[in-house]
Coordinates of C-alpha atoms and ligand atoms in Angstrom, one line a residue:
X15 CA 158.2 42.0 24.9
X16 CA 160.5 39.7 26.9
X17 CA 161.3 41.1 30.3
X18 CA 158.6 43.8 30.2
X19 CA 156.6 44.1 33.4
X20 CA 153.0 42.8 32.9
X21 CA 150.2 45.3 33.4
X22 CA 149.1 44.1 36.7
X23 CA 148.1 45.6 40.1
X24 CA 151.1 44.4 42.0
X25 CA 153.4 47.3 41.2
X26 CA 150.9 49.8 42.6
X27 CA 151.0 48.2 46.1
X28 CA 154.8 47.9 45.9
X29 CA 155.2 51.6 45.2
X30 CA 152.8 52.7 48.0
X31 CA 154.6 50.5 50.5
X32 CA 158.1 51.5 49.4
X33 CA 157.6 55.2 48.7
X34 CA 154.7 56.3 50.9
X35 CA 155.0 53.7 53.7
X36 CA 153.8 56.1 56.4
X37 CA 150.7 57.5 54.6
X38 CA 147.6 56.5 56.5
X39 CA 144.6 54.2 55.9
X40 CA 141.7 55.2 58.2
X41 CA 138.6 53.2 58.5
X42 CA 135.3 53.5 60.3
X43 CA 134.3 50.0 61.5
X44 CA 131.8 48.5 63.9
X45 CA 134.7 48.3 66.3
X46 CA 135.5 52.0 66.1
X47 CA 138.1 53.9 64.0
X48 CA 141.0 51.9 62.8
X49 CA 144.2 53.7 61.6
X50 CA 147.4 52.3 60.2
X51 CA 149.9 53.0 57.3
X52 CA 150.8 51.4 54.0
X53 CA 153.6 49.5 55.7
X54 CA 151.2 47.7 58.0
X55 CA 148.7 47.4 55.2
X56 CA 151.2 45.6 53.0
X57 CA 152.0 43.2 55.8
X58 CA 148.4 42.4 56.4
X59 CA 147.8 41.9 52.6
X60 CA 150.6 39.3 52.6
X61 CA 149.2 37.6 55.7
X62 CA 145.8 37.5 54.0
X63 CA 147.3 35.9 50.9
X64 CA 149.1 33.3 53.0
X65 CA 145.9 32.4 54.9
X66 CA 144.0 32.0 51.6
X67 CA 146.8 29.9 50.2
X68 CA 146.7 27.7 53.2
X69 CA 143.0 26.9 52.8
X70 CA 143.7 25.9 49.2
X71 CA 142.8 29.0 47.2
X72 CA 144.7 28.9 43.9
X73 CA 145.3 31.1 40.9
X74 CA 142.1 31.5 39.0
X75 CA 139.8 30.8 42.0
X76 CA 137.1 33.3 42.8
X77 CA 136.8 34.8 46.3
X78 CA 133.7 36.8 47.2
X79 CA 133.2 39.8 49.4
X80 CA 129.9 40.9 51.0
X81 CA 131.1 44.0 52.6
X82 CA 130.9 47.8 53.1
X83 CA 133.9 50.2 52.7
X84 CA 136.5 49.5 55.3
X85 CA 140.2 48.6 55.7
X86 CA 139.7 44.9 55.7
X87 CA 137.7 45.0 52.5
X88 CA 140.5 47.1 51.1
X89 CA 143.0 44.4 52.1
X90 CA 141.2 41.9 49.9
X91 CA 141.5 44.4 47.0
X92 CA 145.2 43.6 46.6
X93 CA 145.5 40.4 48.6
X94 CA 143.3 38.4 46.3
X95 CA 144.3 39.6 42.8
X96 CA 148.0 39.7 43.7
X97 CA 148.0 36.0 44.4
X98 CA 146.4 35.4 41.0
X99 CA 142.9 34.8 42.4
X100 CA 139.8 36.8 41.5
X101 CA 138.1 39.4 43.7
X102 CA 134.4 39.1 43.3
X103 CA 132.6 41.9 45.1
X104 CA 128.9 41.1 45.8
X105 CA 126.3 43.8 46.3
X106 CA 124.5 43.0 49.6
X107 CA 121.5 45.1 48.6
X108 CA 120.4 42.7 45.9
X109 CA 117.4 40.5 46.5
X110 CA 118.2 37.0 47.9
X111 CA 117.6 35.1 44.7
X112 CA 120.1 37.3 42.9
X113 CA 122.7 36.7 45.6
X114 CA 122.2 33.0 45.2
X115 CA 122.4 33.2 41.5
X116 CA 125.6 35.3 41.6
X117 CA 127.5 33.1 44.2
X118 CA 126.6 29.9 42.2
X119 CA 127.4 31.5 38.8
X120 CA 130.7 32.8 40.0
X121 CA 131.5 29.6 42.0
X122 CA 133.0 31.5 44.9
X123 CA 135.3 29.4 47.0
X124 CA 135.6 31.7 50.1
X125 CA 133.3 34.5 51.2
X126 CA 134.3 37.5 53.4
X127 CA 131.2 39.0 55.1
X128 CA 130.6 42.0 57.3
X129 CA 129.2 41.4 60.8
X130 CA 126.3 43.7 60.1
X131 CA 125.5 41.8 56.8
X132 CA 125.3 38.4 58.4
X133 CA 121.5 38.4 58.6
X134 CA 121.3 39.2 54.9
X135 CA 123.7 36.4 53.9
X136 CA 122.5 33.7 56.2
X137 CA 119.2 33.0 54.3
X138 CA 120.7 32.7 50.8
X139 CA 123.7 30.7 52.3
X140 CA 121.3 27.9 53.2
X141 CA 120.6 27.2 49.5
X142 CA 122.6 24.7 47.3
X143 CA 124.0 27.7 45.5
X144 CA 126.5 28.1 48.3
X145 CA 127.7 24.5 48.2
X146 CA 131.0 25.5 46.7
X147 CA 131.9 28.0 49.5
X148 CA 134.4 26.2 51.7
X149 CA 135.1 29.0 54.2
X150 CA 133.2 32.1 55.5
X151 CA 135.3 34.8 57.1
X152 CA 133.5 37.5 59.2
X153 CA 135.2 40.9 59.0
X154 CA 136.1 41.6 62.6
X155 CA 137.9 40.0 65.5
X156 CA 135.2 37.7 66.7
X157 CA 132.4 35.6 65.2
X158 CA 128.9 36.4 66.5
X159 CA 126.2 33.8 66.6
X160 CA 125.6 32.7 63.0
X161 CA 124.4 29.7 60.9
X162 CA 127.3 30.2 58.5
X163 CA 129.6 27.2 58.5
X164 CA 132.6 26.8 58.5
X165 CA 133.2 30.3 59.8
X166 CA 136.2 32.2 61.3
X167 CA 136.8 35.8 62.1
X168 CA 139.2 37.8 59.9
X169 CA 141.8 38.6 62.5
X170 CA 142.1 34.9 63.6
X171 CA 142.2 33.9 59.9
X172 CA 145.3 36.0 59.1
X173 CA 147.1 36.4 62.5
X174 CA 149.5 33.5 62.5
X175 CA 150.7 34.0 58.9
X176 CA 153.9 35.5 57.7
X177 CA 154.0 39.2 56.7
X178 CA 156.0 38.1 53.6
X179 CA 154.4 36.5 50.6
X180 CA 156.1 35.3 47.5
X181 CA 153.8 37.0 45.0
X182 CA 153.6 35.0 41.7
X183 CA 154.1 36.6 38.3
X184 CA 150.4 36.9 37.3
X185 CA 149.5 37.1 33.6
X186 CA 148.0 40.4 32.7
X187 CA 145.2 38.6 31.0
X188 CA 144.3 36.8 34.2
X189 CA 140.9 37.8 35.6
X190 CA 141.5 39.9 38.7
X191 CA 138.1 41.2 39.6
X192 CA 134.4 40.6 39.0
X193 CA 131.2 42.5 39.5
X194 CA 127.6 41.8 38.4
X195 CA 125.4 44.5 36.9
X196 CA 122.1 44.8 38.7
X197 CA 119.9 44.1 35.7
X198 CA 116.4 45.5 36.3
X199 CA 115.1 42.5 34.3
X200 CA 116.5 39.0 34.2
X201 CA 119.5 37.6 36.0
X202 CA 122.4 39.9 36.9
X203 CA 125.2 39.7 34.3
X204 CA 128.8 39.0 35.4
X205 CA 131.6 41.3 34.2
X206 CA 135.2 40.1 34.7
X207 CA 138.1 42.5 35.0
X208 CA 141.5 41.3 33.9
X209 CA 144.6 42.5 35.6
X210 CA 145.3 44.6 32.5
X211 CA 141.8 46.2 32.6
X212 CA 142.2 47.3 36.2
X213 CA 145.8 48.5 35.5
X214 CA 144.6 50.5 32.5
X215 CA 141.6 52.0 34.4
X216 CA 143.9 53.0 37.2
X217 CA 146.4 54.6 34.9
X218 CA 143.6 56.5 33.1
X219 CA 141.9 57.8 36.2
X220 CA 145.1 58.9 38.0
X221 CA 145.9 62.0 35.9
X222 CA 143.9 65.2 35.7
X223 CA 142.0 64.1 32.5
X224 CA 140.6 61.2 34.7
X225 CA 140.0 61.9 38.4
X226 CA 143.4 63.4 39.1
X227 CA 144.8 62.0 42.4
X228 CA 148.0 63.5 43.9
X229 CA 150.0 61.8 46.7
X230 CA 149.0 64.6 49.1
X231 CA 145.3 63.9 48.7
X232 CA 143.0 62.4 51.3
X233 CA 140.5 60.2 49.4
X234 CA 137.2 58.9 50.8
X235 CA 135.2 56.6 48.5
X236 CA 131.6 56.7 49.6
X237 CA 130.5 54.8 46.6
X238 CA 130.4 51.2 47.9
X239 CA 133.3 49.0 47.3
X240 CA 130.8 46.3 46.1
X241 CA 129.9 48.7 43.3
X242 CA 132.4 48.4 40.5
X243 CA 135.3 48.5 43.0
X244 CA 134.2 51.9 44.4
X245 CA 134.9 53.3 40.9
X246 CA 138.5 51.9 41.1
X247 CA 139.4 54.4 43.8
X248 CA 141.1 52.0 46.2
X249 CA 143.4 51.1 43.3
X250 CA 144.1 54.6 42.1
X251 CA 144.5 56.1 45.6
X252 CA 147.1 53.4 46.3
X253 CA 148.9 54.0 42.9
X254 CA 149.1 57.7 43.9
X255 CA 150.4 56.9 47.4
X256 CA 147.6 59.0 48.9
X257 CA 145.7 58.6 52.2
X258 CA 142.6 56.5 52.2
X259 CA 139.5 57.1 54.4
X260 CA 136.8 54.4 54.4
X261 CA 133.4 55.3 55.8
X262 CA 132.4 51.8 57.0
X263 CA 129.0 50.1 57.3
X264 CA 125.9 52.1 56.2
X265 CA 127.4 55.6 56.7
X266 CA 124.9 58.3 57.6
X267 CA 125.4 62.0 56.6
X268 CA 126.7 62.7 60.1
X269 CA 129.4 60.0 59.7
X270 CA 130.5 61.4 56.4
X271 CA 130.6 65.0 57.7
X272 CA 132.7 63.9 60.8
X273 CA 135.2 61.9 58.7
X274 CA 135.6 64.8 56.2
X275 CA 136.3 67.2 59.1
X276 CA 138.5 65.0 61.2
X277 CA 140.6 63.3 58.5
X278 CA 140.9 66.4 56.2
X279 CA 139.3 64.6 53.3
X280 CA 140.1 66.5 50.0
X281 CA 138.4 64.2 47.5
X282 CA 135.4 62.0 47.8
X283 CA 133.0 60.2 45.5
X284 CA 129.5 58.8 45.4
X285 CA 126.0 58.9 43.8
X286 CA 123.9 62.1 43.9
X287 CA 121.6 60.8 46.6
X288 CA 124.5 60.7 49.1
X289 CA 125.4 64.3 48.5
X290 CA 121.8 65.5 48.6
X291 CA 121.6 63.8 52.0
X292 CA 124.8 65.6 53.2
X293 CA 123.4 69.0 52.1
X294 CA 120.1 68.3 53.8
X295 CA 122.1 67.4 57.0
X296 CA 124.2 70.5 56.7
X297 CA 121.1 72.7 56.8
X298 CA 120.3 71.6 60.3
X299 CA 123.8 70.9 61.7
X300 CA 127.2 72.5 61.9
X301 CA 129.5 70.9 59.3
X302 CA 133.1 71.7 58.4
X303 CA 133.7 70.8 54.8
X304 CA 136.6 73.2 54.4
X305 CA 139.2 70.5 53.6
X306 CA 137.1 69.2 50.7
X307 CA 138.1 70.3 47.2
X308 CA 136.3 67.9 44.9
X309 CA 133.5 65.4 44.8
X310 CA 133.2 62.9 42.0
X311 CA 129.5 62.3 41.3
X312 CA 128.2 59.7 39.0
X313 CA 126.1 56.6 38.8
X314 CA 123.1 58.8 38.0
X315 CA 123.0 62.3 36.6
X316 CA 124.3 65.0 39.0
X317 CA 121.6 67.7 39.1
X318 CA 122.8 71.2 38.2
X319 CA 121.4 72.5 41.4
X320 CA 123.7 70.2 43.4
X321 CA 126.8 71.4 41.4
X322 CA 125.8 75.0 42.0
X323 CA 125.1 74.6 45.8
X324 CA 128.5 72.9 46.4
X325 CA 130.3 75.6 44.4
X326 CA 128.5 78.6 45.9
X327 CA 128.0 77.5 49.5
X328 CA 131.1 75.3 50.1
X329 CA 133.6 76.1 47.4
X330 CA 133.7 72.5 46.4
X331 CA 134.0 71.4 42.8
X332 CA 131.6 68.7 41.7
X333 CA 133.3 66.6 39.0
X334 CA 130.5 64.8 37.2
X335 CA 131.5 61.4 35.7
X336 CA 129.7 58.7 33.8
X337 CA 130.5 55.0 33.6
X338 CA 129.2 51.5 33.7
X339 CA 130.0 48.2 35.4
X340 CA 131.0 47.0 31.9
X341 CA 133.8 49.6 31.8
X342 CA 135.4 49.2 35.2
X343 CA 133.6 51.9 35.4
X344 CA 134.8 55.3 34.3
X345 CA 134.1 56.5 30.7
X346 CA 133.6 60.3 30.7
X347 CA 134.4 63.1 33.1
X348 CA 132.9 66.6 32.9
X349 CA 136.1 68.6 33.5
X350 CA 135.9 72.2 32.1
X351 CA 138.4 73.0 29.4
X352 CA 140.7 75.8 30.3
X353 CA 138.9 78.4 28.2
X354 CA 135.6 77.6 30.1
X355 CA 137.0 78.4 33.5
X356 CA 136.1 82.1 33.2
X357 CA 132.6 81.5 31.9
X358 CA 129.7 82.9 33.9
X359 CA 128.7 80.5 36.7
X360 CA 125.4 79.3 35.2
X361 CA 127.1 78.5 31.9
X362 CA 129.8 76.5 33.7
X363 CA 127.2 74.6 35.7
X364 CA 125.4 73.7 32.4
X365 CA 128.6 72.2 31.1
X366 CA 129.4 70.4 34.3
X367 CA 126.0 68.9 34.5
X368 CA 126.7 67.0 31.2
X369 CA 128.4 63.6 31.5
X370 CA 131.6 65.0 30.1
X371 CA 134.6 64.3 27.9
X372 CA 135.8 60.8 27.0
X373 CA 138.7 59.7 29.1
X374 CA 141.9 59.3 27.1
X375 CA 142.4 55.7 25.9
X376 CA 138.7 55.1 25.0
X377 CA 136.9 55.4 21.7
X378 CA 133.2 56.2 21.2
X379 CA 130.6 56.7 18.6
X380 CA 126.9 57.7 18.7
X381 CA 124.6 55.7 16.5
X382 CA 121.1 56.8 15.6
X383 CA 118.0 54.7 14.8
X384 CA 119.1 54.3 11.2
X385 CA 122.5 53.0 12.2
X386 CA 124.2 56.3 11.2
X387 CA 126.7 58.2 13.3
X388 CA 125.3 61.5 14.6
X389 CA 127.1 64.8 14.3
X390 CA 128.5 66.5 17.3
X391 CA 126.0 69.4 17.4
X392 CA 124.5 69.1 20.9
X393 CA 121.1 68.1 19.4
X394 CA 121.1 65.0 17.3
X395 CA 121.1 61.9 19.6
X396 CA 121.6 58.2 19.4
X397 CA 123.0 55.3 21.4
X398 CA 126.5 55.6 22.8
X399 CA 128.9 52.9 21.8
X400 CA 132.3 52.6 23.5
X401 CA 135.4 50.4 23.5
X402 CA 138.9 50.5 25.0
X403 CA 141.4 48.8 27.2
X404 CA 139.1 48.8 30.3
X405 CA 135.8 48.1 28.5
X406 CA 134.7 44.4 28.6
X407 CA 133.8 42.7 25.3
X408 CA 131.6 40.0 26.8
X409 CA 129.6 38.9 29.9
X410 CA 130.5 35.9 32.0
X411 CA 128.8 32.8 30.5
X412 CA 126.0 34.8 28.9
X413 CA 126.1 34.4 25.1
X414 CA 122.5 35.6 24.7
X415 CA 123.2 38.9 26.5
X416 CA 126.5 39.3 24.5
X417 CA 124.4 39.4 21.3
X418 CA 122.3 42.1 22.7
X419 CA 124.9 44.4 24.2
X420 CA 128.0 44.0 22.0
X421 CA 128.5 44.6 18.4
X422 CA 131.3 43.7 16.1
X423 CA 132.5 45.9 13.2
X424 CA 135.6 45.8 11.0
X425 CA 137.7 47.2 13.8
X426 CA 136.6 45.0 16.7
X427 CA 134.0 44.9 19.5
X428 CA 131.9 47.8 20.7
X429 CA 129.9 47.9 23.9
X430 CA 126.4 49.3 23.2
X431 CA 125.8 51.2 26.4
X432 CA 122.1 51.6 26.2
X433 CA 122.5 55.2 27.0
X434 CA 120.9 57.7 24.6
X435 CA 123.2 60.7 24.3
X436 CA 124.1 63.8 22.3
X437 CA 127.5 65.3 21.9
X438 CA 128.0 69.0 21.7
X439 CA 130.5 71.0 19.6
X440 CA 133.0 71.0 22.5
X441 CA 132.8 67.2 22.7
X442 CA 130.8 66.9 25.9
X443 CA 128.6 63.9 26.1
X444 CA 125.1 64.4 27.5
X445 CA 122.8 61.5 28.5
X446 CA 119.3 62.3 27.4
X447 CA 118.0 58.9 28.6
X448 CA 118.4 55.2 29.1
X449 CA 117.3 53.6 25.8
X450 CA 114.6 51.7 27.7
X451 CA 113.4 54.7 29.8
X452 CA 113.0 57.2 26.9
X453 CA 109.4 58.4 26.6
X454 CA 107.9 58.6 23.1
X455 CA 104.9 60.9 22.7
X456 CA 103.4 61.5 19.3
X457 CA 106.5 60.1 17.7
X458 CA 108.8 62.5 19.5
X459 CA 111.2 61.7 22.3
X460 CA 110.8 63.2 25.7
X461 CA 113.8 63.0 28.1
X462 CA 112.7 61.7 31.4
X463 CA 116.1 62.6 32.8
X464 CA 115.6 66.3 32.0
X465 CA 112.2 66.4 33.5
X466 CA 113.5 64.7 36.7
X467 CA 116.2 67.2 37.0
X468 CA 113.8 70.1 36.6
X469 CA 111.5 68.6 39.2
X470 CA 114.3 67.9 41.7
X471 CA 115.5 71.5 41.3
X472 CA 112.4 72.5 43.3
X473 CA 113.2 73.1 47.0
X474 CA 110.1 71.1 48.1
X475 CA 111.0 68.0 46.2
X476 CA 113.1 65.3 47.8
X477 CA 113.1 62.9 44.9
X478 CA 111.3 62.7 41.6
X479 CA 111.1 60.3 38.7
X480 CA 109.1 60.4 35.4
X481 CA 107.8 57.4 33.4
X482 CA 105.8 57.0 30.3
X483 CA 102.2 55.7 30.6
X484 CA 100.6 54.2 27.6
X485 CA 98.2 56.6 25.8
X486 CA 95.8 55.8 23.0
X487 CA 96.6 58.7 20.8
X488 CA 100.1 59.7 21.8
X489 CA 101.5 56.2 22.5
X490 CA 102.9 57.4 25.8
X491 CA 102.6 60.4 28.0
X492 CA 105.0 61.4 30.9
X493 CA 103.7 61.2 34.5
X494 CA 105.8 62.5 37.4
X495 CA 106.2 60.7 40.7
X496 CA 107.3 63.0 43.4
X497 CA 108.4 62.6 47.0
X498 CA 107.7 66.0 48.7
X499 CA 110.1 67.2 51.5
X500 CA 108.8 67.3 55.0
X501 CA 107.9 71.0 55.0
X502 CA 106.3 71.0 51.5
X503 CA 102.9 72.5 50.9
X504 CA 101.3 69.5 49.1
X505 CA 98.2 71.5 48.3
X506 CA 100.1 73.8 45.9
X507 CA 103.2 71.8 45.0
X508 CA 101.8 69.9 42.0
X509 CA 100.6 73.1 40.3
X510 CA 104.0 74.8 41.1
X511 CA 105.9 72.0 39.5
X512 CA 103.8 71.9 36.4
X513 CA 104.2 75.6 36.0
X514 CA 107.9 75.4 36.4
X515 CA 108.1 72.8 33.7
X516 CA 105.7 74.7 31.4
X517 CA 108.0 77.7 31.7
X518 CA 111.1 75.8 30.6
X519 CA 110.0 73.1 28.2
X520 CA 107.7 72.5 25.2
X521 CA 104.1 72.1 26.4
X522 CA 104.0 68.5 25.2
X523 CA 106.8 67.7 27.7
X524 CA 104.6 68.7 30.6
X525 CA 103.7 65.6 32.6
X526 CA 100.0 64.7 32.5
X527 CA 100.0 64.2 36.2
X528 CA 102.1 64.6 39.3
X529 CA 101.6 61.7 41.8
X530 CA 102.9 61.9 45.3
X531 CA 104.7 58.8 46.6
X532 CA 106.6 58.1 49.8
X533 CA 109.7 57.0 48.2
X534 CA 111.1 56.3 44.7
X535 CA 111.8 52.6 44.5
X536 CA 115.5 52.0 44.0
X537 CA 117.7 49.3 42.5
X538 CA 120.4 47.6 44.5
X539 CA 122.8 50.2 43.3
X540 CA 120.6 53.0 44.6
X541 CA 119.3 54.1 41.2
X542 CA 115.6 54.8 40.5
X543 CA 113.9 51.5 39.7
X544 CA 111.3 52.6 37.2
X545 CA 110.3 49.1 36.5
X546 CA 108.6 48.9 39.9
X547 CA 106.6 52.1 39.2
X548 CA 105.9 50.8 35.7
X549 CA 104.5 47.6 37.1
X550 CA 102.4 49.5 39.6
X551 CA 101.2 52.4 37.5
X552 CA 102.1 51.4 33.9
X553 CA 98.5 50.5 32.9
X554 CA 96.9 53.3 34.9
X555 CA 95.6 55.2 32.0
X556 CA 93.4 57.4 34.3
X557 CA 96.6 59.3 35.0
X558 CA 96.7 60.4 31.4
X559 CA 93.0 60.5 30.5
X560 CA 91.1 63.7 29.9
X561 CA 94.0 65.7 28.8
X562 CA 93.4 68.0 25.9
X563 CA 95.1 66.4 22.9
X564 CA 96.9 69.5 21.9
X565 CA 98.6 69.5 25.3
X566 CA 100.3 66.3 24.3
X567 CA 101.3 67.3 20.9
X568 CA 104.9 67.9 20.0
X569 CA 105.3 71.4 18.7
X570 CA 104.8 71.6 15.0
X571 CA 103.4 68.1 14.9
X572 CA 99.8 68.1 15.9
X573 CA 99.1 64.6 14.8
Ligands
ADP13 P1 123.1 49.2 36.3 O1 122.9 49.4 34.8 O2 123.0 47.9 36.8 O3 122.5 50.3 37.1 P2 125.7 50.4 36.3 O4 126.1 50.8 37.7 O5 126.8 49.8 35.5 O6 124.7 49.4 36.4 O7 125.0 51.6 35.6 C1 125.5 52.2 34.5 C2 124.4 53.1 34.0 O8 124.2 54.1 35.0 C3 124.9 53.9 32.8 O9 124.7 53.2 31.6 C4 123.9 55.1 32.9 O10 122.7 54.9 32.4 C5 123.8 55.4 34.4 N1 124.8 56.4 34.7 C6 126.0 56.2 35.2 N2 126.6 57.4 35.5 C7 125.7 58.4 35.1 C8 125.7 59.8 35.1 N3 126.7 60.5 35.5 N4 124.6 60.4 34.6 C9 123.6 59.7 34.2 N5 123.5 58.4 34.2 C10 124.6 57.7 34.6

């Protein structure tokens, strides 16, 4: 439509600067707490764009960031896309060879890096993969001793530049962002976000059916900004004109508790591990969470016990959400429908522990092993397929991966999520497993996710994961790997856990063994990395030997 505004990020910044100029942005940094408002933010964003312009960054160029959550990183979120370049957030927790692959594959021209992450970047930066990087910028006001070259500190980089920038009219199809998924096998896969995808994701997550962010909120994304743009919250919080709080490098539970209390955080977001850590801290220390209204939890399943504790002890609503890098990332949110608000608590928690209702604007279907769509009855399951304005239809330069993860039908391209789900009569999606993590025993599926939740509900379990070990008769049997808490009685815990599972699940679901480990191996995005455990224990059939066959038999199927 001639004259129509393109669906780009620029109007979000304009609105915050014009209409909410004195709302604050607060950031914990290695230099202490930094505090300013949208007016100053917009000035610095313009200075950043001028500085990038001056060193030759052009529309379509990729600019990488290797940073935690703080105000300078947030400045790149609008500065880079608004000038028509592409913000490429890099996960610093990845192994070195992945970092090299990603920087080379994305052809990053400039890299912004946190002071605390210099040691992590310096190794990979020696490789040829970094030949295209023409400038490193250290996030701070000085450059410590480093082998990175050429290098400048952020404040010197932007300081002499104008606070006005003549923003170009960027095409809504132009790539604005990029993030790699941390594949547990093979090279990471790049996902590009166009201006329009980020616009659409912002517009979908702003209202109540998404996250629901009002201009009076104080929003603290704990989910890292290198992980799918901190679930888009820096964009949606700006679009709302709300206050931002950024927890800085490697925040500890004490840092989070302090920021919540001191800044009056109303809404925060992160993976379950973070909130389990905060609850653990709160047991030993005085914390004031009274300002907090909601926590968005996703990335992995939010255990029911966590939802319950926050509700009952802190009057905080856990909003469980599901998403993927490929979908920028939010896909479903487990809001209760109005008629469910008065349900008994336990029934509400059950519902909230599901991954939730599809966000308006997306489409989905659930496809079983025979390629048929499954009915919404809360039982039948299959792989979840999705598509929509903020769902990608391809990976960056990876045709072979496209063939595996996307499928064309008469209406267009669907993303095959790899998540195995059921959908109940009310429309709530529940993940029963990752397609590759599902355990098949005697021809029947066992949900490792459910067993993990049951194990982690035990007070003496800090973390638990369940994998399938090959078994001669049953093809696979579940074995649990458990990290006991400090005070746990490890003499009795194994038996207790097995009893708890026996009481709740069919007997063939009961793990053949419970193995204590010191820590569950994690991926770079903080999720359980079952591949490491599979590599270590996958062939250890002693763990599943000597079990009576009937114990491993699905009910009604003894063979
Ligand atoms: P990666 O696959 O590299 O871990 P993502 O961060 O894109 O990258 O992870 C997406 C996957 O994370 C989803 O496909 C799903 O398996 C899992 N996931 C995300 N949110 C949830 C949730 N709320 N409950 C259970 N699993 C989740």
